[in-house]
mmCIF file of C-alpha atoms in Angstrom:
data_model
loop_
_atom_site.group_PDB
_atom_site.id
_atom_site.type_symbol
_atom_site.label_atom_id
_atom_site.label_comp_id
_atom_site.label_asym_id
_atom_site.label_seq_id
_atom_site.Cartn_x
_atom_site.Cartn_y
_atom_site.Cartn_z
ATOM 1 C CA MET A 1 -0.263 0.114 -0.089
ATOM 2 C CA ALA A 2 1.215 3.582 -0.857
ATOM 3 C CA THR A 3 -0.240 6.490 0.501
ATOM 4 C CA ARG A 4 0.741 10.305 -0.159
ATOM 5 C CA THR A 5 0.738 13.411 1.844
ATOM 6 C CA PRO A 6 1.327 16.828 0.057
ATOM 7 C CA GLN A 7 5.135 16.158 0.178
ATOM 8 C CA LEU A 8 5.673 12.738 1.165
ATOM 9 C CA ARG A 9 5.228 9.586 -0.738
ATOM 10 C CA ILE A 10 4.767 6.390 1.900
ATOM 11 C CA ASP A 11 5.363 3.122 0.610
ATOM 12 C CA LYS A 12 3.803 0.455 2.921
ATOM 13 C CA ARG A 13 3.967 -2.723 0.745
ATOM 14 C CA SER A 14 6.007 -4.345 3.191
ATOM 15 C CA ALA A 15 4.455 -4.405 6.685
ATOM 16 C CA HIS A 16 7.835 -4.511 8.292
ATOM 17 C CA ARG A 17 9.508 -1.955 6.244
ATOM 18 C CA TRP A 18 8.274 1.325 4.935
ATOM 19 C CA ASN A 19 9.710 3.677 2.503
ATOM 20 C CA VAL A 20 9.059 7.429 2.544
ATOM 21 C CA THR A 21 10.168 9.535 -0.305
ATOM 22 C CA PHE A 22 10.273 13.173 0.068
ATOM 23 C CA ASP A 23 8.986 14.875 -3.134
ATOM 24 C CA HIS A 24 8.187 18.776 -2.863
ATOM 25 C CA PRO A 25 9.436 20.649 -5.914
ATOM 26 C CA PRO A 26 11.446 22.452 -6.681
ATOM 27 C CA LEU A 27 13.889 21.756 -3.786
ATOM 28 C CA ASN A 28 12.404 19.841 -1.254
ATOM 29 C CA LEU A 29 12.103 22.988 0.974
ATOM 30 C CA ILE A 30 10.886 22.300 4.609
ATOM 31 C CA ASP A 31 7.757 24.200 5.523
ATOM 32 C CA PRO A 32 4.692 24.005 8.002
ATOM 33 C CA ASP A 33 3.405 21.287 5.524
ATOM 34 C CA THR A 34 6.334 19.203 5.732
ATOM 35 C CA ILE A 35 6.296 19.427 9.568
ATOM 36 C CA ARG A 36 2.659 18.119 9.386
ATOM 37 C CA GLY A 37 3.267 15.237 7.186
ATOM 38 C CA LEU A 38 6.064 14.249 9.361
ATOM 39 C CA LEU A 39 4.007 14.371 12.593
ATOM 40 C CA ALA A 40 1.529 12.009 11.087
ATOM 41 C CA LEU A 41 4.046 9.768 9.767
ATOM 42 C CA VAL A 42 5.530 9.534 13.334
ATOM 43 C CA GLY A 43 2.427 9.037 14.728
ATOM 44 C CA GLU A 44 1.852 5.738 12.711
ATOM 45 C CA LEU A 45 5.511 4.543 13.340
ATOM 46 C CA GLU A 46 4.876 4.856 16.924
ATOM 47 C CA THR A 47 1.685 2.680 16.876
ATOM 48 C CA ASP A 48 2.086 0.398 14.038
ATOM 49 C CA SER A 49 2.466 -3.256 15.553
ATOM 50 C CA GLU A 50 4.395 -4.339 12.614
ATOM 51 C CA VAL A 51 6.705 -1.892 11.011
ATOM 52 C CA ARG A 52 10.285 -2.023 12.228
ATOM 53 C CA VAL A 53 12.322 -0.171 9.688
ATOM 54 C CA VAL A 54 11.798 3.134 7.711
ATOM 55 C CA VAL A 55 13.963 4.494 4.923
ATOM 56 C CA PHE A 56 13.779 8.025 3.909
ATOM 57 C CA ASP A 57 14.905 9.143 0.352
ATOM 58 C CA SER A 58 13.999 11.963 -2.108
ATOM 59 C CA ALA A 59 12.516 12.114 -5.460
ATOM 60 C CA ASP A 60 15.010 14.946 -6.262
ATOM 61 C CA PRO A 61 18.383 13.764 -7.364
ATOM 62 C CA ASP A 62 19.979 16.934 -6.266
ATOM 63 C CA PHE A 63 18.247 17.514 -2.965
ATOM 64 C CA PHE A 64 17.480 15.421 -0.147
ATOM 65 C CA LEU A 65 15.952 18.099 2.053
ATOM 66 C CA ALA A 66 17.398 21.705 1.075
ATOM 67 C CA HIS A 67 16.661 23.254 4.387
ATOM 68 C CA TYR A 68 13.602 25.451 5.789
ATOM 69 C CA ASP A 69 11.839 27.771 3.421
ATOM 70 C CA ILE A 70 12.621 31.119 4.386
ATOM 71 C CA THR A 71 10.003 32.772 2.298
ATOM 72 C CA TRP A 72 7.254 31.546 4.612
ATOM 73 C CA ASP A 73 6.243 34.041 6.977
ATOM 74 C CA PRO A 74 7.721 33.148 10.234
ATOM 75 C CA ALA A 75 4.721 33.276 12.170
ATOM 76 C CA ASP A 76 3.072 30.406 10.173
ATOM 77 C CA THR A 77 5.555 28.151 11.711
ATOM 78 C CA ILE A 78 6.011 29.881 15.362
ATOM 79 C CA SER A 79 2.435 29.612 15.838
ATOM 80 C CA MET A 80 2.002 26.044 15.036
ATOM 81 C CA PRO A 81 0.532 24.530 18.374
ATOM 82 C CA ALA A 82 2.762 22.601 20.516
ATOM 83 C CA ASP A 83 0.324 19.853 21.151
ATOM 84 C CA GLY A 84 2.277 16.753 20.520
ATOM 85 C CA PRO A 85 3.639 14.537 23.345
ATOM 86 C CA THR A 86 6.874 15.991 23.871
ATOM 87 C CA GLY A 87 5.308 19.432 24.520
ATOM 88 C CA MET A 88 7.863 21.035 22.008
ATOM 89 C CA HIS A 89 7.270 23.118 18.917
ATOM 90 C CA PRO A 90 6.074 20.763 16.350
ATOM 91 C CA TRP A 91 9.568 20.413 14.443
ATOM 92 C CA LEU A 92 11.323 19.590 17.511
ATOM 93 C CA ASP A 93 8.619 17.163 18.635
ATOM 94 C CA ALA A 94 8.485 15.510 15.307
ATOM 95 C CA LEU A 95 12.258 14.968 15.219
ATOM 96 C CA ALA A 96 12.289 13.855 18.611
ATOM 97 C CA ARG A 97 9.905 11.324 18.620
ATOM 98 C CA LEU A 98 11.434 10.101 15.208
ATOM 99 C CA SER A 99 14.704 9.423 17.155
ATOM 100 C CA SER A 100 12.815 7.811 20.083
ATOM 101 C CA ALA A 101 10.146 5.792 17.938
ATOM 102 C CA PRO A 102 10.457 2.157 18.461
ATOM 103 C CA VAL A 103 11.343 1.828 14.633
ATOM 104 C CA VAL A 104 14.863 1.906 13.266
ATOM 105 C CA SER A 105 14.960 4.990 10.754
ATOM 106 C CA ILE A 106 17.517 5.208 8.075
ATOM 107 C CA ALA A 107 18.332 8.309 5.827
ATOM 108 C CA LYS A 108 19.553 7.438 2.285
ATOM 109 C CA VAL A 109 21.059 10.890 1.383
ATOM 110 C CA GLN A 110 21.546 11.358 -2.093
ATOM 111 C CA GLY A 111 21.579 15.219 -2.770
ATOM 112 C CA ARG A 112 21.986 18.167 -0.579
ATOM 113 C CA ALA A 113 20.667 18.171 2.982
ATOM 114 C CA ARG A 114 21.434 21.328 4.685
ATOM 115 C CA GLY A 115 20.213 23.477 7.680
ATOM 116 C CA ALA A 116 16.928 21.682 8.884
ATOM 117 C CA GLY A 117 17.431 19.059 6.213
ATOM 118 C CA SER A 118 20.584 18.122 8.048
ATOM 119 C CA GLU A 119 18.695 18.257 11.286
ATOM 120 C CA PHE A 120 16.293 15.581 9.991
ATOM 121 C CA VAL A 121 19.024 13.660 8.923
ATOM 122 C CA LEU A 122 20.574 13.710 12.051
ATOM 123 C CA ALA A 123 17.340 12.753 13.991
ATOM 124 C CA CYS A 124 17.363 9.466 12.209
ATOM 125 C CA ASP A 125 19.059 6.615 13.655
ATOM 126 C CA MET A 126 21.296 5.691 10.648
ATOM 127 C CA ARG A 127 22.627 7.647 7.885
ATOM 128 C CA PHE A 128 23.972 6.545 4.565
ATOM 129 C CA ALA A 129 25.175 8.787 1.923
ATOM 130 C CA SER A 130 26.340 8.691 -1.593
ATOM 131 C CA ARG A 131 29.854 9.291 -1.997
ATOM 132 C CA GLU A 132 29.457 11.065 -5.224
ATOM 133 C CA ARG A 133 26.261 13.318 -4.575
ATOM 134 C CA ALA A 134 25.500 13.840 -0.947
ATOM 135 C CA VAL A 135 25.873 16.987 0.576
ATOM 136 C CA LEU A 136 25.490 18.019 4.312
ATOM 137 C CA ALA A 137 25.721 21.016 6.272
ATOM 138 C CA GLN A 138 24.468 23.285 8.889
ATOM 139 C CA LEU A 139 24.344 26.624 6.913
ATOM 140 C CA GLU A 140 22.701 28.831 9.316
ATOM 141 C CA VAL A 141 25.682 30.717 11.186
ATOM 142 C CA GLY A 142 26.929 31.758 7.676
ATOM 143 C CA LEU A 143 23.405 33.519 7.296
ATOM 144 C CA GLY A 144 23.788 35.237 10.656
ATOM 145 C CA LEU A 145 21.457 32.662 12.126
ATOM 146 C CA VAL A 146 21.367 30.246 15.085
ATOM 147 C CA PRO A 147 20.527 26.588 14.205
ATOM 148 C CA GLY A 148 17.087 25.988 15.723
ATOM 149 C CA GLY A 149 16.315 22.352 15.057
ATOM 150 C CA GLY A 150 18.907 20.534 17.583
ATOM 151 C CA PRO A 151 22.040 20.003 15.912
ATOM 152 C CA MET A 152 24.107 21.480 18.581
ATOM 153 C CA HIS A 153 22.593 18.790 20.909
ATOM 154 C CA ARG A 154 23.043 16.080 18.195
ATOM 155 C CA LEU A 155 26.356 16.383 16.525
ATOM 156 C CA PRO A 156 28.550 16.283 19.504
ATOM 157 C CA TYR A 157 27.419 12.823 20.105
ATOM 158 C CA LEU A 158 28.386 11.675 16.646
ATOM 159 C CA VAL A 159 31.527 13.686 15.847
ATOM 160 C CA GLY A 160 32.823 14.969 18.999
ATOM 161 C CA ARG A 161 33.017 18.766 20.257
ATOM 162 C CA GLY A 162 35.633 20.096 18.080
ATOM 163 C CA ARG A 163 34.200 18.671 14.720
ATOM 164 C CA ALA A 164 30.579 19.690 15.781
ATOM 165 C CA LEU A 165 31.711 23.364 16.169
ATOM 166 C CA GLU A 166 33.666 23.236 12.946
ATOM 167 C CA ILE A 167 30.345 21.880 11.160
ATOM 168 C CA LEU A 168 28.111 24.617 13.092
ATOM 169 C CA LEU A 169 30.368 27.452 12.884
ATOM 170 C CA ALA A 170 32.283 27.394 9.500
ATOM 171 C CA SER A 171 28.866 26.464 7.688
ATOM 172 C CA ASN A 172 30.886 24.674 5.014
ATOM 173 C CA ASP A 173 29.558 21.773 2.909
ATOM 174 C CA PHE A 174 30.607 18.262 3.637
ATOM 175 C CA ASN A 175 30.556 15.812 0.814
ATOM 176 C CA GLY A 176 29.795 11.993 1.669
ATOM 177 C CA GLU A 177 33.343 11.244 2.055
ATOM 178 C CA LEU A 178 34.205 13.843 4.573
ATOM 179 C CA ALA A 179 30.952 13.123 6.224
ATOM 180 C CA GLU A 180 31.753 9.800 6.738
ATOM 181 C CA ARG A 181 35.239 10.556 8.150
ATOM 182 C CA TYR A 182 33.666 12.918 10.672
ATOM 183 C CA GLY A 183 30.968 10.611 11.781
ATOM 184 C CA TYR A 184 28.285 12.876 10.374
ATOM 185 C CA VAL A 185 26.809 9.984 8.494
ATOM 186 C CA ASN A 186 27.551 6.291 9.082
ATOM 187 C CA ARG A 187 28.725 5.415 5.825
ATOM 188 C CA ALA A 188 29.572 6.834 2.196
ATOM 189 C CA VAL A 189 28.692 4.394 -0.345
ATOM 190 C CA PRO A 190 29.122 4.514 -4.008
ATOM 191 C CA GLU A 191 26.442 6.104 -5.869
ATOM 192 C CA ALA A 192 26.310 2.917 -7.898
ATOM 193 C CA GLU A 193 25.815 0.778 -4.789
ATOM 194 C CA ILE A 194 23.733 2.684 -2.260
ATOM 195 C CA ASP A 195 20.158 1.300 -3.164
ATOM 196 C CA GLU A 196 21.375 -2.280 -2.859
ATOM 197 C CA PHE A 197 23.301 -1.524 0.385
ATOM 198 C CA VAL A 198 20.322 0.249 2.139
ATOM 199 C CA ASP A 199 17.932 -2.074 0.894
ATOM 200 C CA THR A 200 20.138 -4.993 2.146
ATOM 201 C CA ILE A 201 20.780 -3.447 5.690
ATOM 202 C CA ALA A 202 17.007 -2.594 5.786
ATOM 203 C CA ASP A 203 15.626 -5.827 4.896
ATOM 204 C CA ARG A 204 17.803 -7.248 7.387
ATOM 205 C CA ILE A 205 16.762 -5.286 10.341
ATOM 206 C CA ALA A 206 13.254 -5.575 9.316
ATOM 207 C CA SER A 207 13.760 -9.340 9.402
ATOM 208 C CA PHE A 208 14.488 -9.309 13.117
ATOM 209 C CA ASP A 209 12.122 -9.220 16.121
ATOM 210 C CA LYS A 210 10.372 -5.871 16.523
ATOM 211 C CA SER A 211 10.539 -5.938 20.397
ATOM 212 C CA ALA A 212 14.318 -6.919 20.434
ATOM 213 C CA LEU A 213 15.244 -4.197 18.035
ATOM 214 C CA ALA A 214 13.039 -1.475 19.938
ATOM 215 C CA GLU A 215 14.303 -2.261 23.487
ATOM 216 C CA THR A 216 18.078 -2.325 22.286
ATOM 217 C CA LYS A 217 17.487 0.843 20.475
ATOM 218 C CA HIS A 218 15.858 2.431 23.512
ATOM 219 C CA HIS A 219 18.890 1.356 25.915
ATOM 220 C CA VAL A 220 21.109 3.133 23.143
ATOM 221 C CA ASP A 221 19.018 6.158 23.180
ATOM 222 C CA GLU A 222 19.407 6.509 26.822
ATOM 223 C CA VAL A 223 23.325 7.306 26.589
ATOM 224 C CA THR A 224 23.237 9.057 23.276
ATOM 225 C CA LEU A 225 20.511 11.387 22.905
ATOM 226 C CA ALA A 226 20.526 14.819 24.354
ATOM 227 C CA ASP A 227 17.934 16.081 27.044
ATOM 228 C CA TYR A 228 15.270 17.389 24.919
ATOM 229 C CA ALA A 229 14.437 19.953 27.295
ATOM 230 C CA LEU A 230 17.469 21.866 26.149
ATOM 231 C CA MET A 231 16.288 21.986 22.524
ATOM 232 C CA PRO A 232 13.170 24.565 22.835
ATOM 233 C CA ALA A 233 15.647 27.518 23.807
ATOM 234 C CA ALA A 234 17.959 26.939 20.739
ATOM 235 C CA LEU A 235 14.741 27.109 18.487
ATOM 236 C CA ASP A 236 13.581 30.443 20.169
ATOM 237 C CA GLU A 237 17.007 31.702 19.470
ATOM 238 C CA PHE A 238 16.718 30.871 15.745
ATOM 239 C CA TRP A 239 13.597 32.774 15.582
ATOM 240 C CA ARG A 240 14.985 35.728 17.253
ATOM 241 C CA SER A 241 18.201 35.359 14.781
ATOM 242 C CA VAL A 242 16.050 35.603 11.718
ATOM 243 C CA ALA A 243 14.888 39.107 12.936
ATOM 244 C CA ARG A 244 18.251 40.551 13.446
ATOM 245 C CA GLU A 245 19.254 43.189 11.163
ATOM 246 C CA GLY A 246 22.656 41.282 9.960
ATOM 247 C CA ALA A 247 20.589 38.003 9.163
ATOM 248 C CA GLN A 248 18.031 40.010 7.363
ATOM 249 C CA ARG A 249 20.709 41.514 5.139
ATOM 250 C CA ARG A 250 22.333 38.361 4.510
ATOM 251 C CA LEU A 251 19.328 36.688 3.518
ATOM 252 C CA GLY A 252 18.052 39.223 1.442
ATOM 253 C CA GLN A 253 21.289 39.300 -0.613
ATOM 254 C CA ALA A 254 21.516 35.530 -0.841
ATOM 255 C CA ILE A 255 17.711 35.191 -2.002
ATOM 256 C CA LYS A 256 18.646 37.819 -4.593
ATOM 257 C CA ASP A 257 21.668 35.797 -5.560
ATOM 258 C CA GLY A 258 19.378 32.616 -6.008
ATOM 259 C CA LEU A 259 18.876 31.039 -2.564
ATOM 260 C CA GLN A 260 15.652 29.158 -2.591
ATOM 261 C CA SER A 261 15.808 28.684 -6.518
ATOM 262 C CA ARG A 262 17.533 25.985 -8.449
ATOM 263 C CA SER A 263 20.947 27.730 -8.824
ATOM 264 C CA GLU A 264 24.499 27.623 -7.975
ATOM 265 C CA VAL A 265 23.947 29.083 -4.520
ATOM 266 C CA GLU A 266 21.706 26.361 -3.566
ATOM 267 C CA LEU A 267 24.137 23.910 -5.531
ATOM 268 C CA ASP A 268 27.201 25.137 -3.869
ATOM 269 C CA THR A 269 26.189 26.818 -0.792
ATOM 270 C CA GLY A 270 29.232 26.353 1.352
ATOM 271 C CA HIS A 271 31.438 28.137 -1.251
ATOM 272 C CA TYR A 272 28.876 30.837 -1.877
ATOM 273 C CA LEU A 273 28.662 31.624 2.151
ATOM 274 C CA ALA A 274 32.362 32.141 2.098
ATOM 275 C CA GLY A 275 31.835 35.697 0.223
ATOM 276 C CA LEU A 276 28.497 36.501 1.555
ATOM 277 C CA ASP A 277 29.189 39.012 4.247
ATOM 278 C CA ALA A 278 31.222 41.110 1.960
ATOM 279 C CA ALA A 279 28.611 40.954 -0.890
ATOM 280 C CA SER A 280 25.737 41.849 1.838
ATOM 281 C CA SER A 281 27.553 44.638 2.893
ATOM 282 C CA GLY A 282 28.369 46.151 -0.738
ATOM 283 C CA LYS A 283 32.068 45.608 -0.123
#
């Protein structure tokens, strides 16, 4: 059985393994509808008695999840009701519950996952990246922003403090090979092999006992997931940073140059951000 939200294609033909494909042209940007779709999905993952593994991929060869859609009125996202089980904003709620769900979540990254896209990938249990096509980054600081979806609280567990600060503060792009070396992803797999590789590991895990999988994951979570109570303050800081003059100047220049469109700015954001401050200042 396959179902669809406005941005997600959900394939449930296997009761034990679901596949979810992000399909939101033109760039797989994240907006309130994305969040609502993920919340509905996570609710199903928490309650379905059969599903054991969920694999996330993208219909767009260049973008897994580009980043948050900054053309939306921030009020539309800020005002979303925090009525999920965690009591946090729906974006944080969706990510936290995905990490804690009694299901193994796998991100198959073939394309760009920056900002909130990277935050989603970090919330998954496992991350496998195309060696040739994957690009991951936390781009916020380069735009004058504070990351809001918890990467400060997830990356140090994966890559260590120094490398987490490098990823967050330098706002540079990480290809699949470097992301693997840092621990940002589990493995970088050649593009020609990644579908078979992920299918093999997902199907293997899906063949095992659900209770054994869920209980083992729970005990790993006890020592590897940050206290979710830390995350809302960072999201509040993100929204405050969006309103600052410096961020507005940088965002305005970036949009003028091609951010949010299928452009070199989106394809090579790490390189672009290196000169953004001078461009936005008119130097």
